[in-house]
Structure formats: structure tokens, C-alpha cells
PDB file as gemmi writes it, atoms N, CA and C in Angstrom:
CRYST1    1.000    1.000    1.000  90.00  90.00  90.00 P 1                      
ATOM      1  N   ILE A   1      40.568 124.942  74.849  1.00  0.00           N  
ATOM      2  CA  ILE A   1      40.678 123.650  74.210  1.00  0.00           C  
ATOM      3  C   ILE A   1      39.595 122.759  74.795  1.00  0.00           C  
ATOM      4  N   GLY A   2      38.810 122.129  73.971  1.00  0.00           N  
ATOM      5  CA  GLY A   2      37.739 121.254  74.422  1.00  0.00           C  
ATOM      6  C   GLY A   2      36.463 121.563  73.672  1.00  0.00           C  
ATOM      7  N   ASP A   3      35.332 121.104  74.222  1.00  0.00           N  
ATOM      8  CA  ASP A   3      34.042 121.303  73.584  1.00  0.00           C  
ATOM      9  C   ASP A   3      33.096 122.049  74.510  1.00  0.00           C  
ATOM     10  N   ASP A   4      32.261 122.893  73.907  1.00  0.00           N  
ATOM     11  CA  ASP A   4      31.172 123.593  74.594  1.00  0.00           C  
ATOM     12  C   ASP A   4      31.638 124.447  75.764  1.00  0.00           C  
ATOM     13  N   ASN A   5      32.814 125.085  75.653  1.00  0.00           N  
ATOM     14  CA  ASN A   5      33.273 126.026  76.656  1.00  0.00           C  
ATOM     15  C   ASN A   5      32.729 127.410  76.313  1.00  0.00           C  
ATOM     16  N   ASN A   6      32.318 128.170  77.337  1.00  0.00           N  
ATOM     17  CA  ASN A   6      31.768 129.511  77.149  1.00  0.00           C  
ATOM     18  C   ASN A   6      32.586 130.515  77.935  1.00  0.00           C  
ATOM     19  N   THR A   7      32.911 131.634  77.291  1.00  0.00           N  
ATOM     20  CA  THR A   7      33.671 132.698  77.937  1.00  0.00           C  
ATOM     21  C   THR A   7      32.991 134.031  77.656  1.00  0.00           C  
ATOM     22  N   LEU A   8      32.802 134.825  78.720  1.00  0.00           N  
ATOM     23  CA  LEU A   8      32.267 136.176  78.597  1.00  0.00           C  
ATOM     24  C   LEU A   8      33.198 137.106  79.356  1.00  0.00           C  
ATOM     25  N   ILE A   9      33.748 138.096  78.678  1.00  0.00           N  
ATOM     26  CA  ILE A   9      34.640 139.065  79.295  1.00  0.00           C  
ATOM     27  C   ILE A   9      34.088 140.456  78.997  1.00  0.00           C  
ATOM     28  N   ALA A  10      33.802 141.218  80.056  1.00  0.00           N  
ATOM     29  CA  ALA A  10      33.310 142.586  79.913  1.00  0.00           C  
ATOM     30  C   ALA A  10      34.219 143.501  80.732  1.00  0.00           C  
ATOM     31  N   GLN A  11      34.823 144.485  80.061  1.00  0.00           N  
ATOM     32  CA  GLN A  11      35.721 145.412  80.738  1.00  0.00           C  
ATOM     33  C   GLN A  11      35.299 146.838  80.413  1.00  0.00           C  
ATOM     34  N   THR A  12      35.084 147.614  81.468  1.00  0.00           N  
ATOM     35  CA  THR A  12      34.746 149.024  81.319  1.00  0.00           C  
ATOM     36  C   THR A  12      35.729 149.822  82.151  1.00  0.00           C  
ATOM     37  N   GLY A  13      36.441 150.721  81.537  1.00  0.00           N  
ATOM     38  CA  GLY A  13      37.441 151.517  82.241  1.00  0.00           C  
ATOM     39  C   GLY A  13      38.775 151.411  81.525  1.00  0.00           C  
ATOM     40  N   ASN A  14      39.837 151.753  82.223  1.00  0.00           N  
ATOM     41  CA  ASN A  14      41.171 151.770  81.632  1.00  0.00           C  
ATOM     42  C   ASN A  14      42.112 150.854  82.401  1.00  0.00           C  
ATOM     43  N   GLY A  15      43.006 150.205  81.679  1.00  0.00           N  
ATOM     44  CA  GLY A  15      44.049 149.408  82.303  1.00  0.00           C  
ATOM     45  C   GLY A  15      43.583 148.117  82.941  1.00  0.00           C  
ATOM     46  N   ASN A  16      42.447 147.575  82.522  1.00  0.00           N  
ATOM     47  CA  ASN A  16      41.964 146.296  83.048  1.00  0.00           C  
ATOM     48  C   ASN A  16      42.601 145.157  82.259  1.00  0.00           C  
ATOM     49  N   TRP A  17      43.010 144.085  82.980  1.00  0.00           N  
ATOM     50  CA  TRP A  17      43.750 143.000  82.358  1.00  0.00           C  
ATOM     51  C   TRP A  17      43.291 141.652  82.871  1.00  0.00           C  
ATOM     52  N   MET A  18      43.530 140.632  82.080  1.00  0.00           N  
ATOM     53  CA  MET A  18      43.384 139.247  82.528  1.00  0.00           C  
ATOM     54  C   MET A  18      44.470 138.428  81.856  1.00  0.00           C  
ATOM     55  N   GLY A  19      44.915 137.372  82.540  1.00  0.00           N  
ATOM     56  CA  GLY A  19      45.965 136.544  81.977  1.00  0.00           C  
ATOM     57  C   GLY A  19      46.199 135.306  82.812  1.00  0.00           C  
ATOM     58  N   GLY A  20      47.193 134.542  82.433  1.00  0.00           N  
ATOM     59  CA  GLY A  20      47.545 133.332  83.154  1.00  0.00           C  
ATOM     60  C   GLY A  20      48.300 133.640  84.438  1.00  0.00           C  
ATOM     61  N   LYS A  21      48.258 132.729  85.387  1.00  0.00           N  
ATOM     62  CA  LYS A  21      48.895 132.932  86.688  1.00  0.00           C  
ATOM     63  C   LYS A  21      50.395 133.192  86.556  1.00  0.00           C  
ATOM     64  N   ASP A  22      51.060 132.492  85.663  1.00  0.00           N  
ATOM     65  CA  ASP A  22      52.497 132.637  85.489  1.00  0.00           C  
ATOM     66  C   ASP A  22      52.852 133.396  84.215  1.00  0.00           C  
ATOM     67  N   GLY A  23      51.986 134.302  83.801  1.00  0.00           N  
ATOM     68  CA  GLY A  23      52.181 135.012  82.551  1.00  0.00           C  
ATOM     69  C   GLY A  23      51.471 134.281  81.423  1.00  0.00           C  
ATOM     70  N   GLY A  24      51.396 134.892  80.279  1.00  0.00           N  
ATOM     71  CA  GLY A  24      50.710 134.264  79.158  1.00  0.00           C  
ATOM     72  C   GLY A  24      49.202 134.405  79.268  1.00  0.00           C  
ATOM     73  N   ALA A  25      48.507 133.490  78.624  1.00  0.00           N  
ATOM     74  CA  ALA A  25      47.044 133.563  78.511  1.00  0.00           C  
ATOM     75  C   ALA A  25      46.339 132.871  79.676  1.00  0.00           C  
ATOM     76  N   PHE A  26      45.113 133.295  79.941  1.00  0.00           N  
ATOM     77  CA  PHE A  26      44.216 132.618  80.871  1.00  0.00           C  
ATOM     78  C   PHE A  26      43.691 131.407  80.111  1.00  0.00           C  
ATOM     79  N   ILE A  27      44.088 130.203  80.501  1.00  0.00           N  
ATOM     80  CA  ILE A  27      43.781 128.983  79.765  1.00  0.00           C  
ATOM     81  C   ILE A  27      42.479 128.357  80.258  1.00  0.00           C  
ATOM     82  N   VAL A  28      41.608 127.997  79.319  1.00  0.00           N  
ATOM     83  CA  VAL A  28      40.390 127.237  79.622  1.00  0.00           C  
ATOM     84  C   VAL A  28      40.469 125.955  78.798  1.00  0.00           C  
ATOM     85  N   THR A  29      40.556 124.805  79.490  1.00  0.00           N  
ATOM     86  CA  THR A  29      40.611 123.518  78.799  1.00  0.00           C  
ATOM     87  C   THR A  29      39.621 122.555  79.432  1.00  0.00           C  
ATOM     88  N   GLY A  30      39.089 121.658  78.637  1.00  0.00           N  
ATOM     89  CA  GLY A  30      38.116 120.675  79.104  1.00  0.00           C  
ATOM     90  C   GLY A  30      36.819 120.833  78.333  1.00  0.00           C  
ATOM     91  N   ASP A  31      35.734 120.377  78.931  1.00  0.00           N  
ATOM     92  CA  ASP A  31      34.433 120.421  78.273  1.00  0.00           C  
ATOM     93  C   ASP A  31      33.386 121.049  79.186  1.00  0.00           C  
ATOM     94  N   ASN A  32      32.467 121.796  78.570  1.00  0.00           N  
ATOM     95  CA  ASN A  32      31.312 122.389  79.266  1.00  0.00           C  
ATOM     96  C   ASN A  32      31.715 123.297  80.417  1.00  0.00           C  
ATOM     97  N   ASN A  33      32.777 124.081  80.233  1.00  0.00           N  
ATOM     98  CA  ASN A  33      33.222 125.038  81.247  1.00  0.00           C  
ATOM     99  C   ASN A  33      32.647 126.414  80.951  1.00  0.00           C  
ATOM    100  N   SER A  34      32.509 127.209  82.005  1.00  0.00           N  
ATOM    101  CA  SER A  34      31.989 128.565  81.876  1.00  0.00           C  
ATOM    102  C   SER A  34      32.916 129.532  82.615  1.00  0.00           C  
ATOM    103  N   LEU A  35      33.334 130.591  81.938  1.00  0.00           N  
ATOM    104  CA  LEU A  35      34.185 131.621  82.525  1.00  0.00           C  
ATOM    105  C   LEU A  35      33.548 132.979  82.267  1.00  0.00           C  
ATOM    106  N   THR A  36      33.259 133.714  83.330  1.00  0.00           N  
ATOM    107  CA  THR A  36      32.712 135.065  83.218  1.00  0.00           C  
ATOM    108  C   THR A  36      33.595 136.005  84.026  1.00  0.00           C  
ATOM    109  N   ILE A  37      34.086 137.055  83.384  1.00  0.00           N  
ATOM    110  CA  ILE A  37      34.876 138.076  84.062  1.00  0.00           C  
ATOM    111  C   ILE A  37      34.288 139.434  83.709  1.00  0.00           C  
ATOM    112  N   ALA A  38      33.912 140.195  84.736  1.00  0.00           N  
ATOM    113  CA  ALA A  38      33.388 141.550  84.554  1.00  0.00           C  
ATOM    114  C   ALA A  38      34.249 142.506  85.374  1.00  0.00           C  
ATOM    115  N   GLN A  39      34.865 143.465  84.707  1.00  0.00           N  
ATOM    116  CA  GLN A  39      35.710 144.446  85.370  1.00  0.00           C  
ATOM    117  C   GLN A  39      35.192 145.837  85.058  1.00  0.00           C  
ATOM    118  N   THR A  40      34.813 146.561  86.106  1.00  0.00           N  
ATOM    119  CA  THR A  40      34.343 147.937  85.957  1.00  0.00           C  
ATOM    120  C   THR A  40      35.217 148.826  86.827  1.00  0.00           C  
ATOM    121  N   GLY A  41      35.853 149.787  86.232  1.00  0.00           N  
ATOM    122  CA  GLY A  41      36.775 150.658  86.949  1.00  0.00           C  
ATOM    123  C   GLY A  41      38.098 150.668  86.221  1.00  0.00           C  
ATOM    124  N   ASN A  42      39.161 150.923  86.957  1.00  0.00           N  
ATOM    125  CA  ASN A  42      40.477 151.068  86.350  1.00  0.00           C  
ATOM    126  C   ASN A  42      41.505 150.176  87.023  1.00  0.00           C  
ATOM    127  N   ASN A  43      42.416 149.647  86.196  1.00  0.00           N  
ATOM    128  CA  ASN A  43      43.570 148.898  86.683  1.00  0.00           C  
ATOM    129  C   ASN A  43      43.202 147.667  87.507  1.00  0.00           C  
ATOM    130  N   ASN A  44      42.206 146.928  87.063  1.00  0.00           N  
ATOM    131  CA  ASN A  44      41.825 145.667  87.691  1.00  0.00           C  
ATOM    132  C   ASN A  44      42.541 144.522  86.993  1.00  0.00           C  
ATOM    133  N   LEU A  45      42.812 143.442  87.744  1.00  0.00           N  
ATOM    134  CA  LEU A  45      43.593 142.326  87.220  1.00  0.00           C  
ATOM    135  C   LEU A  45      42.961 141.009  87.646  1.00  0.00           C  
ATOM    136  N   THR A  46      42.767 140.096  86.692  1.00  0.00           N  
ATOM    137  CA  THR A  46      42.334 138.730  86.973  1.00  0.00           C  
ATOM    138  C   THR A  46      43.343 137.777  86.349  1.00  0.00           C  
ATOM    139  N   LEU A  47      43.875 136.860  87.175  1.00  0.00           N  
ATOM    140  CA  LEU A  47      44.847 135.873  86.721  1.00  0.00           C  
ATOM    141  C   LEU A  47      44.330 134.481  87.033  1.00  0.00           C  
ATOM    142  N   GLY A  48      44.707 133.491  86.213  1.00  0.00           N  
ATOM    143  CA  GLY A  48      44.340 132.132  86.566  1.00  0.00           C  
ATOM    144  C   GLY A  48      44.223 131.197  85.387  1.00  0.00           C  
ATOM    145  N   SER A  49      43.499 130.096  85.652  1.00  0.00           N  
ATOM    146  CA  SER A  49      43.260 129.077  84.635  1.00  0.00           C  
ATOM    147  C   SER A  49      42.074 128.222  85.064  1.00  0.00           C  
ATOM    148  N   GLN A  50      41.524 127.511  84.099  1.00  0.00           N  
ATOM    149  CA  GLN A  50      40.385 126.623  84.350  1.00  0.00           C  
ATOM    150  C   GLN A  50      40.578 125.359  83.526  1.00  0.00           C  
ATOM    151  N   THR A  51      40.595 124.200  84.199  1.00  0.00           N  
ATOM    152  CA  THR A  51      40.716 122.924  83.504  1.00  0.00           C  
ATOM    153  C   THR A  51      39.730 121.930  84.096  1.00  0.00           C  
ATOM    154  N   GLY A  52      39.225 121.046  83.281  1.00  0.00           N  
ATOM    155  CA  GLY A  52      38.324 120.009  83.771  1.00  0.00           C  
ATOM    156  C   GLY A  52      37.025 119.982  82.995  1.00  0.00           C  
ATOM    157  N   ILE A  53      35.985 119.477  83.660  1.00  0.00           N  
ATOM    158  CA  ILE A  53      34.682 119.300  83.025  1.00  0.00           C  
ATOM    159  C   ILE A  53      33.607 119.940  83.890  1.00  0.00           C  
ATOM    160  N   GLU A  54      32.729 120.727  83.242  1.00  0.00           N  
ATOM    161  CA  GLU A  54      31.569 121.369  83.863  1.00  0.00           C  
ATOM    162  C   GLU A  54      31.930 122.242  85.057  1.00  0.00           C  
ATOM    163  N   ASN A  55      32.993 123.043  84.893  1.00  0.00           N  
ATOM    164  CA  ASN A  55      33.390 124.010  85.905  1.00  0.00           C  
ATOM    165  C   ASN A  55      32.796 125.368  85.576  1.00  0.00           C  
ATOM    166  N   SER A  56      32.673 126.210  86.599  1.00  0.00           N  
ATOM    167  CA  SER A  56      32.158 127.558  86.410  1.00  0.00           C  
ATOM    168  C   SER A  56      32.956 128.538  87.259  1.00  0.00           C  
ATOM    169  N   ILE A  57      33.431 129.618  86.634  1.00  0.00           N  
ATOM    170  CA  ILE A  57      34.114 130.706  87.336  1.00  0.00           C  
ATOM    171  C   ILE A  57      33.390 131.999  87.001  1.00  0.00           C  
ATOM    172  N   SER A  58      33.139 132.799  88.026  1.00  0.00           N  
ATOM    173  CA  SER A  58      32.572 134.129  87.836  1.00  0.00           C  
ATOM    174  C   SER A  58      33.358 135.111  88.704  1.00  0.00           C  
ATOM    175  N   VAL A  59      33.978 136.102  88.072  1.00  0.00           N  
ATOM    176  CA  VAL A  59      34.734 137.131  88.780  1.00  0.00           C  
ATOM    177  C   VAL A  59      34.103 138.481  88.448  1.00  0.00           C  
ATOM    178  N   ILE A  60      33.738 139.225  89.489  1.00  0.00           N  
ATOM    179  CA  ILE A  60      33.204 140.570  89.307  1.00  0.00           C  
ATOM    180  C   ILE A  60      34.091 141.527  90.095  1.00  0.00           C  
ATOM    181  N   GLN A  61      34.697 142.477  89.398  1.00  0.00           N  
ATOM    182  CA  GLN A  61      35.544 143.474  90.027  1.00  0.00           C  
ATOM    183  C   GLN A  61      34.948 144.847  89.755  1.00  0.00           C  
ATOM    184  N   ASP A  62      34.637 145.575  90.833  1.00  0.00           N  
ATOM    185  CA  ASP A  62      34.026 146.893  90.722  1.00  0.00           C  
ATOM    186  C   ASP A  62      34.868 147.876  91.521  1.00  0.00           C  
ATOM    187  N   GLY A  63      35.383 148.882  90.869  1.00  0.00           N  
ATOM    188  CA  GLY A  63      36.256 149.845  91.524  1.00  0.00           C  
ATOM    189  C   GLY A  63      37.621 149.835  90.860  1.00  0.00           C  
ATOM    190  N   ASP A  64      38.620 150.294  91.572  1.00  0.00           N  
ATOM    191  CA  ASP A  64      39.962 150.421  91.011  1.00  0.00           C  
ATOM    192  C   ASP A  64      40.958 149.553  91.768  1.00  0.00           C  
ATOM    193  N   PHE A  65      41.953 149.047  91.041  1.00  0.00           N  
ATOM    194  CA  PHE A  65      43.078 148.297  91.588  1.00  0.00           C  
ATOM    195  C   PHE A  65      42.682 147.018  92.318  1.00  0.00           C  
ATOM    196  N   ASN A  66      41.660 146.314  91.819  1.00  0.00           N  
ATOM    197  CA  ASN A  66      41.279 145.005  92.358  1.00  0.00           C  
ATOM    198  C   ASN A  66      42.123 143.930  91.694  1.00  0.00           C  
ATOM    199  N   THR A  67      42.430 142.861  92.445  1.00  0.00           N  
ATOM    200  CA  THR A  67      43.171 141.727  91.914  1.00  0.00           C  
ATOM    201  C   THR A  67      42.477 140.435  92.336  1.00  0.00           C  
ATOM    202  N   ALA A  68      42.293 139.519  91.382  1.00  0.00           N  
ATOM    203  CA  ALA A  68      41.736 138.197  91.680  1.00  0.00           C  
ATOM    204  C   ALA A  68      42.598 137.141  90.992  1.00  0.00           C  
ATOM    205  N   THR A  69      42.917 136.067  91.723  1.00  0.00           N  
ATOM    206  CA  THR A  69      43.614 134.924  91.161  1.00  0.00           C  
ATOM    207  C   THR A  69      42.725 133.704  91.379  1.00  0.00           C  
ATOM    208  N   VAL A  70      42.346 133.038  90.275  1.00  0.00           N  
ATOM    209  CA  VAL A  70      41.466 131.872  90.355  1.00  0.00           C  
ATOM    210  C   VAL A  70      42.079 130.726  89.571  1.00  0.00           C  
ATOM    211  N   ILE A  71      42.202 129.579  90.233  1.00  0.00           N  
ATOM    212  CA  ILE A  71      42.697 128.350  89.606  1.00  0.00           C  
ATOM    213  C   ILE A  71      41.643 127.292  89.869  1.00  0.00           C  
ATOM    214  N   GLN A  72      41.080 126.729  88.814  1.00  0.00           N  
ATOM    215  CA  GLN A  72      40.047 125.716  88.981  1.00  0.00           C  
ATOM    216  C   GLN A  72      40.425 124.479  88.188  1.00  0.00           C  
ATOM    217  N   ASN A  73      40.476 123.338  88.887  1.00  0.00           N  
ATOM    218  CA  ASN A  73      40.811 122.058  88.244  1.00  0.00           C  
ATOM    219  C   ASN A  73      39.674 121.087  88.452  1.00  0.00           C  
TER     220      ASN A  73                                                      
END                                                                             
């Protein structure tokens, strides 16, 4: 929700997931935000949310069974 938000999600492997911290969707709200998630391997998980203006998140997971939780306000 907002204007000029950019999201790039690249997943290679099996069982890779992303979602909201408490279940549901990974929410991006505000303006001019950037979210990049790259998962290579199997069974990697990224949870979180991004709200505000001109924020940037980059998560790179390489290998198996990695977990990242990111909350940006």
C-alpha cells in the first residue's frame, strides 16, 4: 500500500517461503520502499513487514533451513 514501492523476490530450490511475522502476508506499506528477498537452497523462511518512507530491506539466504525475521518501521 502506498506509492513507488519496489519488491523483488527470487527463490531457487524447494520449500522456500516468505510471510508476515504473525502469519499472513509480508506487508509493505508507505512510499518509496524497497524489498529484495533472494533464497537459494531448500526450506528457507523470511518473515516480517516494512512500513514507512524510503526504507530498504535486502535478505539473501544461501543454503538450507535459513530463517530471517525483519521488521522495519
